[in-house]
Amino acid sequence: MPRVLITGAAGFLGSHLVDRALREGFDVIGVDNLITGNLRNLAHLADDSRFTFVNQDICEPLKVEGDLAGVFNFASPASPIDYYEYPIETLRVGSEGTLNCLELAREKGARFLQASTSECYGDPQVHPQVESYWGNVNPVGPRSCYDEAKRYAEALAMAYHRHYKVETRLMRIFNTYGSRMRLDDGRVVPSLLSKAIRGEALTIFGDGSQTRSFTYVDDLLEGAWRLWESDEVYPVNVGNPEEYTILEFAEKVQSLVGSQHEILFSPLPKDDPLRRKPDITKANKLFGYEPKVKLNEGLERCFPWFKEHALLEDSAK
Ligand code: NAD
């Protein structure tokens, strides 16, 4: 069986990617140091002989016996709460960690895919964001540990491609949601869903007029897989361009959960982008990418998972 290695495998996206790679017929080595991930996300694979888990910080060199067809680098604290708590770890995993993944890909002749981010565009002055836009990132602001690490990782991948001819792929992921997100990771979907499930007021930042686009996890993985199979070396946006204000999103959560909880407004965090929306023309032209799951449907699909886990967490307290 061909094999791939996935870093960040115990995280939200990484664990779903493990499932997808297994379904695609690959054996999978999942690597994670559990800084923000949880082995619960991989518990369903405990008896799957095609999956191996390695508890390791990818800032240490990656040693693998035998062949590898791919290295997917999904390791990094990813929510603002997490990278504010772990700024140095975030910079290190984006730089040293990515370097180790690229070295492994070079050694094995494996194709490399980097989970990059819409944060590369910073607080964008071009809307919607197109790959040719170089971004508006504050290099010394509180988000810079994440944004600059991801931008460095893209530069590193391009250097490995140009210098060593490693087959590299750069996926700029836009705000994605689904089951297995941590309820307390501060991102808007788990945060508002779990508050609504618990009957608490929904707190939103600013006046709620800032917009976000929301990508359902299955759509994201479809894009990841198609990009990995494509020939494109330069960054490709993968996301859902349907744009909602945060206030509209909070109202959708209210109607999904079925009761009217109060909406509270708190100050907008520094450098919080006001608008985010991917231009996905490139992904569409390159590999026919088109997200299928509308926000209402995606929320309905993952709502039972969030409900179960919010209640589990409450009963464990
Ligand atoms: P997550 O926190 O759920 O998963 C990240 C995983 O990486 C965790 O399991 C964590 O323990 C692991 N990790 C972090 N540092 C590590 C290290 N040094 N060594 C080994 N493992 C390490 O976050 P996620 O939302 O699943 O994000 C996955 C990737 O996708 C990240 O690289 C993130 O930047 C990127 N991304 C996600 C989104 C999104 O909306 N979810 C958007 C843009 C980019």
Short mmCIF file of C-alpha atoms and ligand atoms in Angstrom, two decimals:
data_model
loop_
_atom_site.label_atom_id
_atom_site.label_comp_id
_atom_site.label_asym_id
_atom_site.label_seq_id
_atom_site.Cartn_x
_atom_site.Cartn_y
_atom_site.Cartn_z
CA MET A 1 0.00 0.00 0.00
CA PRO A 2 1.28 3.53 -0.70
CA ARG A 3 1.73 5.56 2.46
CA VAL A 4 1.40 9.20 3.45
CA LEU A 5 2.46 11.07 6.57
CA ILE A 6 0.10 13.64 8.06
CA THR A 7 1.27 16.08 10.74
CA GLY A 8 -1.29 17.61 13.10
CA ALA A 9 -3.14 14.30 12.80
CA ALA A 10 -4.86 14.57 16.19
CA GLY A 11 -6.29 18.00 15.37
CA PHE A 12 -9.58 18.97 13.76
CA LEU A 13 -8.55 19.03 10.09
CA GLY A 14 -5.66 16.59 10.40
CA SER A 15 -7.85 13.84 11.84
CA HIS A 16 -10.44 14.26 9.08
CA LEU A 17 -7.62 14.18 6.54
CA VAL A 18 -6.38 10.91 8.04
CA ASP A 19 -9.85 9.43 7.46
CA ARG A 20 -9.90 10.73 3.90
CA ALA A 21 -6.41 9.39 3.07
CA LEU A 22 -7.34 5.94 4.46
CA ARG A 23 -10.51 5.99 2.32
CA GLU A 24 -8.39 6.91 -0.71
CA GLY A 25 -6.41 3.69 -0.16
CA PHE A 26 -3.29 5.04 1.57
CA ASP A 27 -1.72 3.74 4.73
CA VAL A 28 -1.23 6.67 7.07
CA ILE A 29 1.36 7.72 9.63
CA GLY A 30 -0.11 10.45 11.83
CA VAL A 31 2.26 12.67 13.78
CA ASP A 32 1.19 15.04 16.54
CA ASN A 33 2.56 16.37 19.84
CA LEU A 34 -0.98 17.02 21.15
CA ILE A 35 -0.31 20.69 21.96
CA THR A 36 -3.79 21.65 20.73
CA GLY A 37 -5.02 18.29 19.41
CA ASN A 38 -6.58 15.34 21.16
CA LEU A 39 -6.22 11.59 20.66
CA ARG A 40 -10.03 11.35 20.98
CA ASN A 41 -10.11 12.52 17.35
CA LEU A 42 -8.29 9.33 16.32
CA ALA A 43 -9.89 6.90 18.80
CA HIS A 44 -12.04 5.33 16.04
CA LEU A 45 -8.80 4.14 14.35
CA ALA A 46 -7.43 2.29 17.38
CA ASP A 47 -7.86 -1.10 15.66
CA ASP A 48 -6.98 0.01 12.14
CA SER A 49 -3.68 -1.62 11.19
CA ARG A 50 -3.29 0.81 8.28
CA PHE A 51 -2.91 3.73 10.68
CA THR A 52 0.10 4.41 12.90
CA PHE A 53 0.28 7.26 15.40
CA VAL A 54 3.57 8.89 16.40
CA ASN A 55 3.58 11.30 19.34
CA GLN A 56 6.26 13.75 18.27
CA ASP A 57 7.01 17.45 17.99
CA ILE A 58 7.73 18.03 14.31
CA CYS A 59 10.36 20.61 15.27
CA GLU A 60 12.48 17.49 15.86
CA PRO A 61 13.65 15.72 12.67
CA LEU A 62 11.15 13.22 11.25
CA LYS A 63 12.50 9.70 10.79
CA VAL A 64 10.48 7.23 8.72
CA GLU A 65 11.50 3.79 7.47
CA GLY A 66 10.43 2.84 3.96
CA ASP A 67 8.64 4.70 1.18
CA LEU A 68 6.31 7.66 1.43
CA ALA A 69 4.09 9.07 -1.32
CA GLY A 70 3.11 12.25 0.48
CA VAL A 71 3.72 14.55 3.43
CA PHE A 72 0.76 16.71 4.49
CA ASN A 73 1.78 19.38 6.98
CA PHE A 74 -1.24 20.31 9.10
CA ALA A 75 0.58 20.83 12.41
CA SER A 76 0.21 24.27 13.96
CA PRO A 77 -1.84 25.94 16.66
CA ALA A 78 -4.61 27.40 14.50
CA SER A 79 -7.03 29.48 16.52
CA PRO A 80 -6.17 32.94 17.87
CA ILE A 81 -6.63 31.71 21.47
CA ASP A 82 -4.12 28.93 20.81
CA TYR A 83 -1.47 30.94 19.06
CA TYR A 84 -1.70 33.75 21.62
CA GLU A 85 -0.98 31.11 24.26
CA TYR A 86 1.77 29.45 22.22
CA PRO A 87 3.37 32.19 20.08
CA ILE A 88 6.91 30.74 20.08
CA GLU A 89 5.66 27.19 19.43
CA THR A 90 3.59 28.58 16.53
CA LEU A 91 6.59 30.32 14.97
CA ARG A 92 8.74 27.22 15.47
CA VAL A 93 6.27 24.75 14.00
CA GLY A 94 5.74 26.99 10.95
CA SER A 95 9.49 27.36 10.40
CA GLU A 96 11.49 24.44 11.88
CA GLY A 97 8.55 22.04 11.68
CA THR A 98 7.86 22.85 8.04
CA LEU A 99 11.58 22.53 7.29
CA ASN A 100 11.60 19.01 8.76
CA CYS A 101 8.54 18.05 6.70
CA LEU A 102 10.15 19.37 3.53
CA GLU A 103 13.40 17.54 4.32
CA LEU A 104 11.43 14.31 4.74
CA ALA A 105 9.59 14.92 1.44
CA ARG A 106 12.92 15.56 -0.28
CA GLU A 107 14.53 12.44 1.19
CA LYS A 108 11.57 10.22 0.18
CA GLY A 109 10.74 11.89 -3.15
CA ALA A 110 7.27 12.48 -1.67
CA ARG A 111 4.79 15.17 -2.66
CA PHE A 112 4.37 17.84 0.04
CA LEU A 113 1.21 19.79 0.84
CA GLN A 114 1.21 22.70 3.29
CA ALA A 115 -1.92 23.73 5.17
CA SER A 116 -1.52 27.44 4.64
CA THR A 117 -4.10 30.04 5.47
CA SER A 118 -6.18 33.03 4.46
CA GLU A 119 -4.25 34.80 7.24
CA CYS A 120 -1.48 35.21 4.65
CA TYR A 121 -3.68 38.04 3.34
CA GLY A 122 -3.80 39.71 6.78
CA ASP A 123 -6.46 42.42 6.96
CA PRO A 124 -7.04 42.41 3.21
CA GLN A 125 -7.45 45.52 1.10
CA VAL A 126 -8.54 43.44 -1.87
CA HIS A 127 -11.90 41.74 -1.71
CA PRO A 128 -12.56 38.91 -2.34
CA GLN A 129 -9.03 37.64 -1.77
CA VAL A 130 -7.32 36.34 -4.87
CA GLU A 131 -4.04 34.39 -4.79
CA SER A 132 -2.15 37.10 -6.68
CA TYR A 133 -2.81 39.56 -3.80
CA TRP A 134 0.26 39.75 -1.52
CA GLY A 135 -1.63 40.68 1.59
CA ASN A 136 -1.70 43.29 4.34
CA VAL A 137 -0.09 41.65 7.36
CA ASN A 138 1.08 43.48 10.46
CA PRO A 139 4.48 41.82 11.03
CA VAL A 140 4.65 42.78 14.72
CA GLY A 141 0.99 42.57 15.81
CA PRO A 142 -0.43 39.87 18.10
CA ARG A 143 -1.40 37.66 15.13
CA SER A 144 2.03 37.95 13.50
CA CYS A 145 3.34 34.76 15.18
CA TYR A 146 0.80 32.82 13.10
CA ASP A 147 0.58 34.91 9.93
CA GLU A 148 4.32 35.29 9.46
CA ALA A 149 5.02 31.64 10.33
CA LYS A 150 2.58 30.62 7.60
CA ARG A 151 4.04 33.08 5.11
CA TYR A 152 7.55 31.82 5.92
CA ALA A 153 6.36 28.23 5.45
CA GLU A 154 5.06 29.12 1.98
CA ALA A 155 8.41 30.76 1.12
CA LEU A 156 10.27 27.70 2.40
CA ALA A 157 8.14 25.35 0.30
CA MET A 158 8.77 27.47 -2.80
CA ALA A 159 12.53 27.39 -2.09
CA TYR A 160 12.47 23.58 -1.75
CA HIS A 161 10.54 23.40 -4.97
CA ARG A 162 12.85 25.72 -6.90
CA HIS A 163 16.11 24.48 -5.41
CA TYR A 164 15.50 20.76 -4.84
CA LYS A 165 12.55 20.20 -7.22
CA VAL A 166 10.37 18.88 -4.39
CA GLU A 167 6.75 18.67 -5.57
CA THR A 168 5.10 21.20 -3.26
CA ARG A 169 1.48 22.31 -2.95
CA LEU A 170 0.24 25.34 -0.98
CA MET A 171 -3.37 25.35 0.16
CA ARG A 172 -4.68 28.64 1.57
CA ILE A 173 -7.45 27.45 3.84
CA PHE A 174 -10.34 29.75 4.70
CA ASN A 175 -12.30 29.45 7.94
CA THR A 176 -13.40 25.82 8.14
CA TYR A 177 -15.75 24.18 10.63
CA GLY A 178 -17.08 20.74 11.51
CA SER A 179 -16.99 18.02 14.11
CA ARG A 180 -13.82 17.53 16.23
CA MET A 181 -13.14 21.23 16.75
CA ARG A 182 -12.30 22.04 20.36
CA LEU A 183 -15.32 23.69 21.95
CA ASP A 184 -13.12 26.23 23.73
CA ASP A 185 -10.76 27.09 20.86
CA GLY A 186 -12.34 30.54 20.57
CA ARG A 187 -13.28 30.20 16.90
CA VAL A 188 -16.68 31.56 16.09
CA VAL A 189 -18.40 28.28 15.11
CA PRO A 190 -17.57 26.14 18.21
CA SER A 191 -17.79 29.15 20.46
CA LEU A 192 -21.32 30.25 19.48
CA LEU A 193 -22.66 26.73 18.97
CA SER A 194 -21.52 25.53 22.39
CA LYS A 195 -22.81 28.69 24.11
CA ALA A 196 -26.21 28.28 22.44
CA ILE A 197 -26.34 24.57 23.35
CA ARG A 198 -25.57 25.46 26.98
CA GLY A 199 -28.25 28.16 27.02
CA GLU A 200 -25.74 30.96 27.46
CA ALA A 201 -25.75 34.41 25.83
CA LEU A 202 -23.90 34.57 22.50
CA THR A 203 -20.95 36.96 22.66
CA ILE A 204 -19.75 38.42 19.38
CA PHE A 205 -16.89 40.81 18.73
CA GLY A 206 -17.43 44.33 17.44
CA ASP A 207 -20.89 45.19 16.15
CA GLY A 208 -21.14 41.89 14.25
CA SER A 209 -20.95 43.57 10.84
CA GLN A 210 -17.55 42.02 10.02
CA THR A 211 -17.91 39.18 7.54
CA ARG A 212 -16.61 35.65 7.34
CA SER A 213 -17.03 32.83 4.88
CA PHE A 214 -17.52 29.36 6.37
CA THR A 215 -16.26 26.18 4.73
CA TYR A 216 -17.63 22.80 5.76
CA VAL A 217 -14.86 20.30 6.54
CA ASP A 218 -15.81 17.81 3.78
CA ASP A 219 -15.61 20.55 1.16
CA LEU A 220 -12.21 21.59 2.47
CA LEU A 221 -10.86 18.04 2.28
CA GLU A 222 -12.17 17.59 -1.23
CA GLY A 223 -10.19 20.70 -2.18
CA ALA A 224 -7.10 19.45 -0.32
CA TRP A 225 -7.21 16.12 -2.08
CA ARG A 226 -7.74 17.59 -5.55
CA LEU A 227 -4.94 20.10 -4.99
CA TRP A 228 -2.59 17.35 -3.85
CA GLU A 229 -3.34 15.43 -7.03
CA SER A 230 -2.93 18.53 -9.23
CA ASP A 231 0.27 20.00 -10.67
CA GLU A 232 -0.09 23.47 -9.16
CA VAL A 233 2.88 24.72 -7.18
CA TYR A 234 1.68 28.25 -6.40
CA PRO A 235 -0.86 28.95 -3.63
CA VAL A 236 -4.48 27.97 -4.19
CA ASN A 237 -7.41 29.26 -2.11
CA VAL A 238 -9.73 26.56 -0.82
CA GLY A 239 -12.88 27.77 0.88
CA ASN A 240 -16.49 28.69 0.47
CA PRO A 241 -17.11 32.19 -0.90
CA GLU A 242 -20.57 32.56 0.64
CA GLU A 243 -20.15 35.52 2.95
CA TYR A 244 -22.09 36.22 6.14
CA THR A 245 -21.83 38.89 8.79
CA ILE A 246 -21.03 37.53 12.23
CA LEU A 247 -24.43 38.80 13.36
CA GLU A 248 -26.16 36.79 10.60
CA PHE A 249 -24.16 33.77 11.68
CA ALA A 250 -25.21 34.21 15.33
CA GLU A 251 -28.84 34.39 14.19
CA LYS A 252 -28.45 31.16 12.23
CA VAL A 253 -27.09 29.48 15.36
CA GLN A 254 -30.05 30.76 17.34
CA SER A 255 -32.53 29.34 14.88
CA LEU A 256 -30.66 26.00 14.64
CA VAL A 257 -30.62 25.54 18.40
CA GLY A 258 -34.23 26.66 18.53
CA SER A 259 -34.24 29.28 21.21
CA GLN A 260 -33.53 32.98 21.42
CA HIS A 261 -30.46 33.59 23.53
CA GLU A 262 -29.28 37.12 24.11
CA ILE A 263 -26.54 38.41 21.80
CA LEU A 264 -23.80 40.38 23.62
CA PHE A 265 -21.25 42.60 21.89
CA SER A 266 -17.62 42.87 23.07
CA PRO A 267 -14.69 44.95 21.68
CA LEU A 268 -13.10 43.79 18.43
CA PRO A 269 -9.66 42.17 19.03
CA LYS A 270 -6.62 43.99 17.55
CA ASP A 271 -5.95 43.22 13.88
CA ASP A 272 -9.12 41.13 13.59
CA PRO A 273 -9.78 41.18 9.84
CA LEU A 274 -12.99 42.96 8.87
CA ARG A 275 -13.69 40.98 5.71
CA ARG A 276 -12.69 37.55 4.51
CA LYS A 277 -13.91 35.83 1.41
CA PRO A 278 -11.98 33.57 -0.94
CA ASP A 279 -11.90 34.02 -4.66
CA ILE A 280 -11.93 30.35 -5.69
CA THR A 281 -11.76 30.88 -9.46
CA LYS A 282 -8.28 29.35 -9.56
CA ALA A 283 -9.22 26.14 -7.72
CA ASN A 284 -12.33 25.89 -9.89
CA LYS A 285 -10.36 26.24 -13.13
CA LEU A 286 -7.52 23.96 -12.04
CA PHE A 287 -9.49 21.06 -10.62
CA GLY A 288 -13.20 21.88 -10.78
CA TYR A 289 -13.39 22.80 -7.11
CA GLU A 290 -16.81 23.91 -5.96
CA PRO A 291 -17.98 23.73 -2.34
CA LYS A 292 -21.23 21.79 -2.03
CA VAL A 293 -22.34 22.24 1.58
CA LYS A 294 -24.30 25.41 2.40
CA LEU A 295 -23.89 26.91 5.86
CA ASN A 296 -27.31 25.79 7.10
CA GLU A 297 -26.67 22.21 6.00
CA GLY A 298 -23.13 22.10 7.41
CA LEU A 299 -24.31 23.42 10.77
CA GLU A 300 -27.08 20.83 10.84
CA ARG A 301 -24.57 18.07 10.06
CA CYS A 302 -22.17 18.93 12.86
CA PHE A 303 -24.71 20.15 15.42
CA PRO A 304 -25.29 16.67 16.96
CA TRP A 305 -21.54 16.26 17.50
CA PHE A 306 -21.24 19.64 19.20
CA LYS A 307 -24.28 18.90 21.33
CA GLU A 308 -22.93 15.52 22.47
CA HIS A 309 -19.52 16.98 23.31
CA ALA A 310 -20.83 20.08 25.08
CA LEU A 311 -22.98 17.83 27.28
CA LEU A 312 -20.09 15.38 27.85
CA GLU A 313 -17.81 18.22 28.94
CA ASP A 314 -20.48 19.58 31.26
CA SER A 315 -21.07 16.20 32.90
CA ALA A 316 -17.30 15.73 33.40
CA LYS A 317 -17.05 19.03 35.36
P1 NAD B 1 -5.94 22.04 15.39
O1 NAD B 1 -5.33 22.83 16.51
O2 NAD B 1 -7.19 21.29 15.65
O3 NAD B 1 -4.88 21.03 14.79
C1 NAD B 1 -3.50 21.32 14.74
C2 NAD B 1 -2.77 20.08 15.24
O4 NAD B 1 -1.35 20.29 15.12
C3 NAD B 1 -3.05 19.76 16.71
O5 NAD B 1 -3.43 18.42 16.84
C4 NAD B 1 -1.71 20.03 17.41
O6 NAD B 1 -1.51 19.26 18.55
C5 NAD B 1 -0.72 19.74 16.29
N1 NAD B 1 0.59 20.41 16.45
C6 NAD B 1 0.82 21.72 16.67
N2 NAD B 1 2.15 21.94 16.78
C7 NAD B 1 2.76 20.74 16.60
C8 NAD B 1 4.11 20.31 16.58
N3 NAD B 1 5.14 21.18 16.80
N4 NAD B 1 4.40 19.01 16.36
C9 NAD B 1 3.38 18.12 16.14
N5 NAD B 1 2.07 18.46 16.15
C10 NAD B 1 1.77 19.75 16.38
O7 NAD B 1 -6.16 23.07 14.17
P2 NAD B 1 -6.89 22.84 12.76
O8 NAD B 1 -7.99 23.80 12.66
O9 NAD B 1 -7.13 21.40 12.52
O10 NAD B 1 -5.75 23.33 11.76
C11 NAD B 1 -4.93 22.42 11.04
C12 NAD B 1 -4.05 23.18 10.07
O11 NAD B 1 -4.85 23.90 9.13
C13 NAD B 1 -3.16 24.22 10.77
O12 NAD B 1 -1.90 24.24 10.15
C14 NAD B 1 -3.88 25.51 10.51
O13 NAD B 1 -3.00 26.60 10.51
C15 NAD B 1 -4.51 25.28 9.15
N6 NAD B 1 -5.70 26.11 8.95
C16 NAD B 1 -6.89 25.80 9.55
C17 NAD B 1 -7.99 26.60 9.34
C18 NAD B 1 -9.34 26.30 9.93
O14 NAD B 1 -10.30 27.03 9.67
N7 NAD B 1 -9.51 25.24 10.68
C19 NAD B 1 -7.87 27.76 8.54
C20 NAD B 1 -6.63 28.06 7.98
C21 NAD B 1 -5.56 27.21 8.16
#
